[in-house]
Short mmCIF file of C-alpha atoms and ligand atoms in Angstrom, two decimals:
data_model
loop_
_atom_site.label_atom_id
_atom_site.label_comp_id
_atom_site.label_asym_id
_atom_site.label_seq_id
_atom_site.Cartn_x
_atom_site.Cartn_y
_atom_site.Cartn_z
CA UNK J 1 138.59 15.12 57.64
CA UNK J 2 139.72 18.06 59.50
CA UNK J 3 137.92 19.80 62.25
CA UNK J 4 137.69 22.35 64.88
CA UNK J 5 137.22 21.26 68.07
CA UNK J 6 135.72 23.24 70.92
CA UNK J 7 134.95 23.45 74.70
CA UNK J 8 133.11 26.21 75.36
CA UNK J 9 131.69 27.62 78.36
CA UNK J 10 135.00 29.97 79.37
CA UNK J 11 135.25 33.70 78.65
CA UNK J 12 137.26 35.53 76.32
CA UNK J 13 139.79 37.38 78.06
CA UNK J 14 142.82 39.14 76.85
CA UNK J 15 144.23 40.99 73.45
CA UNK J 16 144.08 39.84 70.11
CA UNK J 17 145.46 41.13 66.54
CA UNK J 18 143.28 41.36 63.47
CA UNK J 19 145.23 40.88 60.11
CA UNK J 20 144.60 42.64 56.86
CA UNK J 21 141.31 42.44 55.20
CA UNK J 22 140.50 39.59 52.78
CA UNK J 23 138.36 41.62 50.46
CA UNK J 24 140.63 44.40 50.15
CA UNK J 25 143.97 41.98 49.92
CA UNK J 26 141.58 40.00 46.98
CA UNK J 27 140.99 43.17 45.16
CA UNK J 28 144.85 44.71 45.60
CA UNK J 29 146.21 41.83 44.39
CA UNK J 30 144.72 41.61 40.89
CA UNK J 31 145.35 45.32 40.86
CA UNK J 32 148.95 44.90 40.80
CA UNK J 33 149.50 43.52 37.49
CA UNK J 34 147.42 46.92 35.92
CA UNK J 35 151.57 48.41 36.70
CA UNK J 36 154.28 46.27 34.43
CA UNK J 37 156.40 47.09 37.68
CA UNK J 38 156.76 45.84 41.22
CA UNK J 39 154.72 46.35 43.90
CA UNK J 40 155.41 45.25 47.56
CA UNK J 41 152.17 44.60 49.45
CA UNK J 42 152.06 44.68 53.73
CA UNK J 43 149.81 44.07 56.09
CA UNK J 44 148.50 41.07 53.58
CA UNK J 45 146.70 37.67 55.24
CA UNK J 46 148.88 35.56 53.61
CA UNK J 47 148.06 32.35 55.43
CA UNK J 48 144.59 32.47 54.15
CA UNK J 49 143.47 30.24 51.51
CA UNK J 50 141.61 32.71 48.80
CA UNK J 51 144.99 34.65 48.82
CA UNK J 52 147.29 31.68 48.28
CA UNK J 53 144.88 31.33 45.46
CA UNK J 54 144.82 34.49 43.98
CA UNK J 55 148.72 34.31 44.44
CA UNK J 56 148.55 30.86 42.22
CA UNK J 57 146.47 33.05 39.47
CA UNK J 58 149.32 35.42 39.60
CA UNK J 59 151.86 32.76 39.16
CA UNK J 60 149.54 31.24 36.02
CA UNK J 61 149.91 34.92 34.45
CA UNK J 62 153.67 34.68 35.07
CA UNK J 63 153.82 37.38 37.38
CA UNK J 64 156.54 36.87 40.00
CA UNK J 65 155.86 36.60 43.51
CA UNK J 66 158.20 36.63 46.24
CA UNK J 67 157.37 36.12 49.72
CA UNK J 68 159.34 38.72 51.97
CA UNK J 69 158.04 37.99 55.31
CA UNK J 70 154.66 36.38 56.60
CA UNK J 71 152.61 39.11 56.02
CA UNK J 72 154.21 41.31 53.07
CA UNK J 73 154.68 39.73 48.98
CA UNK J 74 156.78 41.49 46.45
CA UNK J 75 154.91 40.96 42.64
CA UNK J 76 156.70 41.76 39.90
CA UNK J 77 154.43 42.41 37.00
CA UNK J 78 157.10 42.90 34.32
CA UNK J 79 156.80 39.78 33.59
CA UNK J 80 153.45 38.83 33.18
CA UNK J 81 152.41 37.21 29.85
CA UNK J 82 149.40 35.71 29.60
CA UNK J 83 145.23 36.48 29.80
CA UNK J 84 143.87 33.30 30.22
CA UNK J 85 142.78 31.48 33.58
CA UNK J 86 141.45 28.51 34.10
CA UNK J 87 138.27 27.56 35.79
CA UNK J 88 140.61 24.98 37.95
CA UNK J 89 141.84 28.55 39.22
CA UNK J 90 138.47 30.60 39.52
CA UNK J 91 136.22 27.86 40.57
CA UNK J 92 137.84 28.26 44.26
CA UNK J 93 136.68 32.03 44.92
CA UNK J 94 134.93 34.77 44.03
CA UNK J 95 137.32 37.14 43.25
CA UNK J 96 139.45 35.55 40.82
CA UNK J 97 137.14 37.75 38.52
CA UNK J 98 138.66 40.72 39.41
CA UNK J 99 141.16 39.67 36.92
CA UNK J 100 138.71 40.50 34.02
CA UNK J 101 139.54 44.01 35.05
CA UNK J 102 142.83 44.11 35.61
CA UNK J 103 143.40 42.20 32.52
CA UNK J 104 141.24 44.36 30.08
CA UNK J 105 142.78 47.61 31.75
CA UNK J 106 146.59 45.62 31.52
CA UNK J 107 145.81 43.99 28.09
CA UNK J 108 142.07 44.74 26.71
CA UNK J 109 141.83 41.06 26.71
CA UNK J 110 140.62 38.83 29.19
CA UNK J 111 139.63 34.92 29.32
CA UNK J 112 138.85 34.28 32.39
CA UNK J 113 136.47 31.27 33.80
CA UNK J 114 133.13 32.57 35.52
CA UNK J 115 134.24 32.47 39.51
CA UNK J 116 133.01 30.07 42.32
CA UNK J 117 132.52 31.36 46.28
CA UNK J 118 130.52 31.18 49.16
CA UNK J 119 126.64 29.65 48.02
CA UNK J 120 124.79 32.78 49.57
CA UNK J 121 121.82 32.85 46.77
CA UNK J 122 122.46 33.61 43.04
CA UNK J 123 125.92 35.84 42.29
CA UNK J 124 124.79 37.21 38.38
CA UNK J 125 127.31 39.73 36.94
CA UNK J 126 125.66 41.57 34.76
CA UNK J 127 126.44 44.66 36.46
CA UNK J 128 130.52 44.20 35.93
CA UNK J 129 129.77 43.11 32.26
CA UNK J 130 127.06 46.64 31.97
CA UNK J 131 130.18 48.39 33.25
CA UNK J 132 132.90 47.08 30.83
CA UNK J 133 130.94 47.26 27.66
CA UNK J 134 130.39 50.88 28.70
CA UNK J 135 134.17 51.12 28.79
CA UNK J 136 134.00 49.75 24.93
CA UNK J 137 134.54 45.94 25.62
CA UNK J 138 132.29 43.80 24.01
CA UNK J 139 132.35 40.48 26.10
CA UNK J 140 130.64 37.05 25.74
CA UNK J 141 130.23 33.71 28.04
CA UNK J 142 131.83 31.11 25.70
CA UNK J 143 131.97 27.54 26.26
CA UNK J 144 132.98 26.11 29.65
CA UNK J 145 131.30 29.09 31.32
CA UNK J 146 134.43 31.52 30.04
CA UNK J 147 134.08 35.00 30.08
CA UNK J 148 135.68 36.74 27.48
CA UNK J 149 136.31 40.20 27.31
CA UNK J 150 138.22 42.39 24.37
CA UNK J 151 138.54 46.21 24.09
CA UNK J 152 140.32 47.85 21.35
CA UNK J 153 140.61 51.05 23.05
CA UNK J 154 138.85 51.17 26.45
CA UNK J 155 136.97 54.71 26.73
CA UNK J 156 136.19 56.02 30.21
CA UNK J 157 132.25 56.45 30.34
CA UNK J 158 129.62 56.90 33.02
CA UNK J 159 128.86 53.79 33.99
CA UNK J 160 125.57 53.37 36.99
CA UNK J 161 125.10 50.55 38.76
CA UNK J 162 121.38 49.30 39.30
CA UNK J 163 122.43 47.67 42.64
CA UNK J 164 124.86 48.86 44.90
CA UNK J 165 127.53 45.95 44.01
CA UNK J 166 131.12 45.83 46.00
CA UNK J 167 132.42 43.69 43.09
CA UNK J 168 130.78 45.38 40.01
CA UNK J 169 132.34 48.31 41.74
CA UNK J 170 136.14 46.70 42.35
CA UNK J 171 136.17 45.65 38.34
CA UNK J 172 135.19 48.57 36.60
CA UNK J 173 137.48 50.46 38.60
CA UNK J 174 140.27 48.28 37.87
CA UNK J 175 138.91 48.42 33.87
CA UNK J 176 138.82 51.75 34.12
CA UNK J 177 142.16 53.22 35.72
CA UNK J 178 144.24 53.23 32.40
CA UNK J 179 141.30 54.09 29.73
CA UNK J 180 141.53 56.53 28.05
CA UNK J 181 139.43 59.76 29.70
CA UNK J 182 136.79 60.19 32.59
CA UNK J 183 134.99 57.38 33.94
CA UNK J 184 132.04 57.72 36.64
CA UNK J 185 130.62 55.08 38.30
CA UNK J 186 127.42 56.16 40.17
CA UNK J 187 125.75 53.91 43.10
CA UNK J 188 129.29 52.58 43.33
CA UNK J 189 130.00 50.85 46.81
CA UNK J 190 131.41 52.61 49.97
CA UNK J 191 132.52 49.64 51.68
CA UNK J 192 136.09 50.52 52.90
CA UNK J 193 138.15 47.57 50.58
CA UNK J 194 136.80 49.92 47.64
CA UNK J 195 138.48 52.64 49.45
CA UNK J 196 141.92 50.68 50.11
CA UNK J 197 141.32 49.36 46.14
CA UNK J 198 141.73 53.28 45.35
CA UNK J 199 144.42 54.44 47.63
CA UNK J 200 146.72 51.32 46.26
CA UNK J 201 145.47 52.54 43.18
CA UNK J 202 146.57 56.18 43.03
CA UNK J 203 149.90 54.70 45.09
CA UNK J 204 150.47 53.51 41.69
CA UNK J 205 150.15 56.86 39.83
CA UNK J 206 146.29 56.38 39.08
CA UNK J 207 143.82 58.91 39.61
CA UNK J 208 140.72 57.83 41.27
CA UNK J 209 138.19 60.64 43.62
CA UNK J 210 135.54 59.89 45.82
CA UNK J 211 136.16 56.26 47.19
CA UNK J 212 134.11 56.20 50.27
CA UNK J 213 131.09 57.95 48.42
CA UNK J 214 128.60 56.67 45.54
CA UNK J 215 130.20 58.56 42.89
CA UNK J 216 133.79 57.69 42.02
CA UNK J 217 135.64 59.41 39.24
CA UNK J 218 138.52 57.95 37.45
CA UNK J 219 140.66 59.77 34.55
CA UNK J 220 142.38 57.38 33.30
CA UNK J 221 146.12 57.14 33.15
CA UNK J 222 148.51 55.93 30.33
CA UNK J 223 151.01 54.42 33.27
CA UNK J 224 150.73 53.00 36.28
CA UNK J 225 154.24 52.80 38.57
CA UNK J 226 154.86 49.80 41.56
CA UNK J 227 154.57 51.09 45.35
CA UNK J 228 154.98 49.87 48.74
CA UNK J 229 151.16 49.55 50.00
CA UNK J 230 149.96 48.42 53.51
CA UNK J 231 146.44 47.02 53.56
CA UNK J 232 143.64 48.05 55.78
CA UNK J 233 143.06 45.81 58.89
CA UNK J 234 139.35 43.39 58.33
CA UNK J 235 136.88 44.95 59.80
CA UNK J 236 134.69 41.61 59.46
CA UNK J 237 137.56 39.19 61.48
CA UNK J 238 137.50 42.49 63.87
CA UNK J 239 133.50 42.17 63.93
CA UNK J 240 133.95 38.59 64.66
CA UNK J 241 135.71 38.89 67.35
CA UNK J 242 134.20 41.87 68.82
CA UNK J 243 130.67 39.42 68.84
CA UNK J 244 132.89 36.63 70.39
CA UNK J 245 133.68 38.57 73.47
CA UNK J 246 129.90 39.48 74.13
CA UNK J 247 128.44 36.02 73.21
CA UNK J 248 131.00 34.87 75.90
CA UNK J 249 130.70 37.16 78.42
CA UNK J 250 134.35 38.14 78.17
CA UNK J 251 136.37 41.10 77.62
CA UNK J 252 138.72 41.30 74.80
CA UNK J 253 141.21 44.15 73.37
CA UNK J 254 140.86 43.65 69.79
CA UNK J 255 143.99 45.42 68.07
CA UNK J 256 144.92 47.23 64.61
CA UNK J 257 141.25 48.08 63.56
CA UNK J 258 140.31 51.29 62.02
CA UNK J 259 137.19 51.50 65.03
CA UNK J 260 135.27 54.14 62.46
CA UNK J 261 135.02 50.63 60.20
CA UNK J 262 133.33 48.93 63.22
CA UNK J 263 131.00 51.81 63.99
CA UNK J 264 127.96 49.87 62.83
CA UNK J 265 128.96 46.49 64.32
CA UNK J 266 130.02 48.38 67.83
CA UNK J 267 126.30 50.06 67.51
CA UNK J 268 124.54 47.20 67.90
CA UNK J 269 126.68 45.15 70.54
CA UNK J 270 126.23 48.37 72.75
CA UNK J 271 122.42 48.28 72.07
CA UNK J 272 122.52 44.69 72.82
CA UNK J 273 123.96 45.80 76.69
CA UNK J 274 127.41 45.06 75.34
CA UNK J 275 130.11 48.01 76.76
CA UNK J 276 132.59 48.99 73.84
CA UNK J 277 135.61 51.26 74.28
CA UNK J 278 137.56 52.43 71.33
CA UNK J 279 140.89 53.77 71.16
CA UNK J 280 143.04 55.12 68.00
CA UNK J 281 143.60 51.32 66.51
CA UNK J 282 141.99 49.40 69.12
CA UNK J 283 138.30 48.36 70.50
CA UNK J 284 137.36 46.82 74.31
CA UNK J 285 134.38 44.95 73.53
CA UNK J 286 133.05 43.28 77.39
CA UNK J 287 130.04 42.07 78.67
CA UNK J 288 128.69 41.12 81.92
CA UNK J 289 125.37 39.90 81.66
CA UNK J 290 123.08 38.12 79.85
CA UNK J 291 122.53 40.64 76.68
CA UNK J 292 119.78 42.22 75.23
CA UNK J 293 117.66 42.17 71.84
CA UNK J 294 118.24 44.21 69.25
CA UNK J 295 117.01 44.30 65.55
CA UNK J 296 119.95 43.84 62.27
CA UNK J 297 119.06 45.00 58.76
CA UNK J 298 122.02 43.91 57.01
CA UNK J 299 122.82 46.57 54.11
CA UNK J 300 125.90 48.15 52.06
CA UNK J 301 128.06 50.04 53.99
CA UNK J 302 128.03 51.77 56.52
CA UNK J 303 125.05 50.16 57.35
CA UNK J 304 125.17 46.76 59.26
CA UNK J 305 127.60 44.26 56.85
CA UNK J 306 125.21 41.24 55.80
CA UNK J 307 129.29 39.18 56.40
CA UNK J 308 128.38 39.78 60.42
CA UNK J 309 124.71 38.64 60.27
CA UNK J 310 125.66 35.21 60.96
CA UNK J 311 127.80 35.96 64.24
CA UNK J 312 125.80 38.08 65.33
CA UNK J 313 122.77 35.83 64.93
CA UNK J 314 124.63 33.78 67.68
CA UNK J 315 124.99 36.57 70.46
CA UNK J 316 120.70 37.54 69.85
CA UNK J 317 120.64 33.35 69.86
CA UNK J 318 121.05 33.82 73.58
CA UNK J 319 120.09 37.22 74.14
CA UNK J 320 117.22 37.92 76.38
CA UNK J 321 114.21 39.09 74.29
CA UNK J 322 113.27 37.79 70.62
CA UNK J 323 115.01 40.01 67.96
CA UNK J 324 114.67 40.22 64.13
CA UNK J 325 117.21 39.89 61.29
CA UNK J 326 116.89 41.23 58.29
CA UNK J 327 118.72 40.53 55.37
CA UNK J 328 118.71 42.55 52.43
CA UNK J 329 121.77 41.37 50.39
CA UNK J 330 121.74 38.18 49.96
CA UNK J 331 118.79 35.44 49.42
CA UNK J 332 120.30 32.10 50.86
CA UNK J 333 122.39 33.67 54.06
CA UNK J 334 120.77 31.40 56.96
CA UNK J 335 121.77 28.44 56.03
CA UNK J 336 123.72 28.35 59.65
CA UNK J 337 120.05 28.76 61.19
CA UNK J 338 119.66 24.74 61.12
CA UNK J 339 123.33 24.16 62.52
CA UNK J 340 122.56 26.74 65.63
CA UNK J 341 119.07 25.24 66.12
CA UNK J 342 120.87 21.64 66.48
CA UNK J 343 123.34 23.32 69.27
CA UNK J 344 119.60 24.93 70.92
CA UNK J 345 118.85 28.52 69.51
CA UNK J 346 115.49 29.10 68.67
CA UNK J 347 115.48 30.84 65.34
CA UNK J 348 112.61 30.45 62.79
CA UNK J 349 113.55 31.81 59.61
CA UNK J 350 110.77 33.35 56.62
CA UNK J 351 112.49 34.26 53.71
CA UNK J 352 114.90 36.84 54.37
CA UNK J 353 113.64 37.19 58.05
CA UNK J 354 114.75 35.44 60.87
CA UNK J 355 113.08 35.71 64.07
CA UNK J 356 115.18 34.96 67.03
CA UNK J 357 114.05 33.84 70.11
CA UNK J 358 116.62 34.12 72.76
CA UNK J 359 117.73 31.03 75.00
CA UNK J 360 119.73 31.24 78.15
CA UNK J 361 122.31 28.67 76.84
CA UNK J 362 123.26 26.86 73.52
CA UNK J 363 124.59 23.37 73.73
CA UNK J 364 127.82 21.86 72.33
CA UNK J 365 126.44 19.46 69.56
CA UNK J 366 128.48 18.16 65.74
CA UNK J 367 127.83 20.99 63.45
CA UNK J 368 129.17 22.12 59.82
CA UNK J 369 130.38 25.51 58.05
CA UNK J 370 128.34 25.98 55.23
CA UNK J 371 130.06 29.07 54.43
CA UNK J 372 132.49 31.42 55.57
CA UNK J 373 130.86 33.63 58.26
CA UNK J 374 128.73 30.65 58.85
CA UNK J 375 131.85 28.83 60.08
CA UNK J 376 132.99 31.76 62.16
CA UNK J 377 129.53 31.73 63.85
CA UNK J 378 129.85 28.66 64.63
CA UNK J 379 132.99 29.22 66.50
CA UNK J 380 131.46 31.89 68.22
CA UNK J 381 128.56 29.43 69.29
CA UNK J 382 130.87 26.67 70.79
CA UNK J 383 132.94 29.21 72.47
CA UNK J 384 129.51 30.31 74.18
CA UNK J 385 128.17 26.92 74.39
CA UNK J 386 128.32 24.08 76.79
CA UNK J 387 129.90 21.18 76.75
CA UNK J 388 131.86 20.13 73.16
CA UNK J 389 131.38 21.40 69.85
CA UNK J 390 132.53 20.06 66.81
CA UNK J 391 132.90 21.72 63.01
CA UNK J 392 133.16 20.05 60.04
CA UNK J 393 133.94 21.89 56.67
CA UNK J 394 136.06 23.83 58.34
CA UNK J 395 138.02 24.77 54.84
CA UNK J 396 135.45 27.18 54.19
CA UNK J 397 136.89 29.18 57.39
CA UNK J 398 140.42 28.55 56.28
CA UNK J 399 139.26 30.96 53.40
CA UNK J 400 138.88 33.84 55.09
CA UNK J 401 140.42 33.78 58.81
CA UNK J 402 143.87 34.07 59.23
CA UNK J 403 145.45 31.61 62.74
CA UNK J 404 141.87 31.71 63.72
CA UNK J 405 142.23 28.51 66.33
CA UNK J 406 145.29 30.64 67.93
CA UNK J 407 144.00 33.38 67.93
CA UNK J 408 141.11 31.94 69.58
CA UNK J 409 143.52 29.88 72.33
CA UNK J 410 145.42 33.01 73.45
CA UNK J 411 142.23 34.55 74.48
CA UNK J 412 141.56 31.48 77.17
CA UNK J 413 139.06 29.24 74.70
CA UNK J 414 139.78 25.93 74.50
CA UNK J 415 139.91 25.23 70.78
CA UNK J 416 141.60 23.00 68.19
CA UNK J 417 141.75 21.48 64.80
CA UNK J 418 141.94 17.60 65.01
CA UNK J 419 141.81 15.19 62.18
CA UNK J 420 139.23 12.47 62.54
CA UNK J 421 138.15 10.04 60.43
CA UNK J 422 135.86 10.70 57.87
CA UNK J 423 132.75 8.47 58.86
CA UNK J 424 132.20 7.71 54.72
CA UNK J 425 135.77 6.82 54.45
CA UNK J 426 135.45 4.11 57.23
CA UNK J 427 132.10 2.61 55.78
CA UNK J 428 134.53 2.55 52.36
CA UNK J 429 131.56 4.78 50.88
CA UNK J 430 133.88 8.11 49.05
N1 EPU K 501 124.55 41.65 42.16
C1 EPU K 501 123.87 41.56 40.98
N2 EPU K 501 124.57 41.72 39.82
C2 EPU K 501 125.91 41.95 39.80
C3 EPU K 501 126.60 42.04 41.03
C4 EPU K 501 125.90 41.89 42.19
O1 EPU K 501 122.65 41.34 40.96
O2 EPU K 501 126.48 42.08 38.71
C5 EPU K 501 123.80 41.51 43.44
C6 EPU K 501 124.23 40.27 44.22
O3 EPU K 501 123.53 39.13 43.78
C7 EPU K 501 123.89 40.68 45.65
C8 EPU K 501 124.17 42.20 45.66
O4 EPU K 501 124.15 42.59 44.29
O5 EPU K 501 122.52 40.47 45.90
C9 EPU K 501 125.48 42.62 46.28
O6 EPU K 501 126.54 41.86 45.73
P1 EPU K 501 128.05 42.37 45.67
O7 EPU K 501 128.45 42.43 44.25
O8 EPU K 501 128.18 43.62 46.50
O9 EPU K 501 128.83 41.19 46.39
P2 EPU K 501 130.20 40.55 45.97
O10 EPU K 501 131.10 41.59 45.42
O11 EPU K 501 129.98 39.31 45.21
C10 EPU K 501 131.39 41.11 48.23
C11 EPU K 501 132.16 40.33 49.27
C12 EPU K 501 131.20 39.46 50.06
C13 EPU K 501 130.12 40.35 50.69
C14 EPU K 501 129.44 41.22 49.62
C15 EPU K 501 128.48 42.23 50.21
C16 EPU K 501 134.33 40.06 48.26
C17 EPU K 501 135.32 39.16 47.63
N3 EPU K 501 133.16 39.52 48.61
O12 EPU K 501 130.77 40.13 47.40
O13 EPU K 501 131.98 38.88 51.09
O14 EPU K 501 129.14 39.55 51.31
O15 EPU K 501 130.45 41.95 48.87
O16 EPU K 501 129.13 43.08 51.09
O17 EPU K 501 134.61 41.24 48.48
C18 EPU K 501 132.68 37.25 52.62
O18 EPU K 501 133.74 37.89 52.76
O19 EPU K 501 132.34 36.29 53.36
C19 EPU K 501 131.77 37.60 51.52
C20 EPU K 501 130.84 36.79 51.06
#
């Protein structure tokens, strides 16, 4: 069993370089097969494990995909042949059903198994399936949990979301770019991957307005051409570390943001006594002192993203003051609450409340990612911690954070993956 292994106790010093957004690279990359032409995508996090997955989904479609360098792919679409993926695919991530989209808009067919992903509270998707039956598709869950979708002639249509959903959003926009007419999707998400979705989008000849508000308009297109696209840096592994130099008490250049992505994030460290500096395509995040309280509601953007709740949960941990968290997207988001409780926070959690009471130090104790950001909080917790901290589950992190351990290193922590036995494996239990 692999882990991550950390002494904490040292502040973060020095400059550090934030790769290309996962959620933007996991819509893109789906997108690319709506052009039966090649596309060559930058700026992508390549060595993160729900892109080499959505890279093997390409690969099952027959899609070609060429590695150029360790951040930029080359997929050629011209060859893809196929509709159907398999839940040994989808089961791994989330995303993987952004190719009911981009395989109704591509084909008007899609068979695609329902998606796994982080266990944050119940993930329905009603609200994609509302917006592609409004697009004509009639679509069913058949046996083996398979969603199948089929559209004779996809029909742009209004199409309102009853939640503000990032993925509902990301698939009928996909569905929609090469129907035929106008479709509007109202309460659509603002988050800025739905933003990057539509600039890659209209790269490729499509014609999407008003990404970055609720209402987005698409006229469809009969063709969509390949492009040369760079993706937009992740404002949540920029968040993350941003958080890491205040819990620490260090001082960290954090390079190739966007800092009007980090607005809300930045907000609240400053609030919390944090000092943050931004530049063009860079943010100083330092800290001094002990910091102070502050109140999160986690909501859609621009407001505070619900995928920073748990890192910043670790900073108010051992802030001075009891603060409140609020979360408002999803129902089972503090699972981590138990794990930083074992390491010394005080945090009492009531539904989707969490009351935390700051302590003046957490401890370095054996703790697990449950999920994602609850992995990267706990990094952020042993780097603040004393003594040793150790993660287990750490493949949930691998998901979603690209060289996270260097990264980490070159900013002074002392930090590594190790493999250790697996305590079950020794007692010959599997
Ligand atoms: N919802 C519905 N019905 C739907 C769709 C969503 O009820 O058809 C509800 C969800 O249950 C949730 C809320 O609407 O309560 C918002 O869900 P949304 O669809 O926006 O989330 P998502 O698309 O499944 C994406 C990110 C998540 C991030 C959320 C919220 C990707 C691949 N995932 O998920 O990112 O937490 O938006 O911003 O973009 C992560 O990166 O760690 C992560 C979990």
């Amino acid at each position: 069993m692999e882990k991550i292994i950390i002494n904490g106790g040292t502040p973060l010093r020095g400059e550090v370089e934030i790769s290309g957004a996962k959620n933007a690279a996991l819509a893109i990359i789906p997108a690319a097969i709506l052009s039966q032409d090649v596309c060559v995508i930058e700026n992508l996090p390549l060595s993160i494990s729900d892109v080499c997955i959505m890279m093997k989904i390409l690969n099952q479609l027959g899609a070609r995909v060429k590695i150029i360098n360790k951040h930029t792919i080359e997929i050629d679409a011209r060859s893809v042949n196929s509709y159907v993926i398999s839940n040994d695919m989808t089961k791994h991530l989330r995303a993987s059903y952004y190719f009911i989209g981009a395989l109704l808009g591509r084909y008007g067919r899609a068979k695609v198994a329902l998606p796994g992903g982080c266990y944050l509270g119940p993930r329905p998707i009603d609200q994609h399936i509302k917006g592609f039956e409004a697009l004509g598709a009639t679509v069913t869950i058949e046996e083996n949990a398979i969603v199948n979708a089929k559209a004779e002639n996809l029909t742009g249509s209004p199409v309102y979301l009853d939640m503000v959903s990032v993925g509902a959003t990301v698939n009928v926009l996909l569905a929609a770019v090469k129907a035929t007419g106008l479709t509007v999707i109202e309460n659509a998400a603002k988050e800025p991957h739905i933003v990057d979705l539509a600039n890659f989008l209209n790269s490729m000849g499509a014609d999407v307005r008003g990404a970055g508000t609720d209402v987005i308009k698409v006229r469809g297109v009969e063709n969509l051409h390949g492009c040369t696209y760079s993706i937009i840096p992740d404002q949540i592994e920029a968040g993350t570390f941003m958080v890491a130099a205040a819990a620490t008490k260090g001082n960290v250049l954090i390079k190739n943001v966007i800092p009007k992505h980090l607005e809300s994030i930045s907000t609240k460290l400053v609030e919390c006594g944090a000092e943050v500096e931004e530049f063009d395509d860079a943010v100083r995040v330092s800290l001094g002192e002990r910091a102070g309280k502050c109140n999160i509601k986690t909501m859609p953007h621009p407001g505070f993203p619900t995928d920073m709740q748990p890192q910043m949960a670790v900073l108010l941990a051992l802030a001075d003051g009891t603060s409140i968290i609020s979360e408002s997207i999803w129902s089972n988001r503090f699972r981590y609450v138990e794990q930083l409780n074992r390491m010394g926070a005080s945090i009492k959690v009531d539904g989707q409340l969490a009351v935390v009471q700051g302590v003046e130090q957490l401890m370095g104790a054996p703790v697990k990612a449950d999920d994602l950001r609850a992995g990267a909080a706990m990094i952020i917790a042993g780097l603040a911690a004393s003594g040793t901290t150790e993660i287990e589950d750490i493949h949930h992190i691998d998901r979603g954070y690209e060289d996270v351990v260097a990264k980490f290193s070159s900013l002074g922590a002392t930090i590594k993956r190790e493999l250790r036995p697996d305590p079950n494996e020794l007692n010959g239990a599997s």
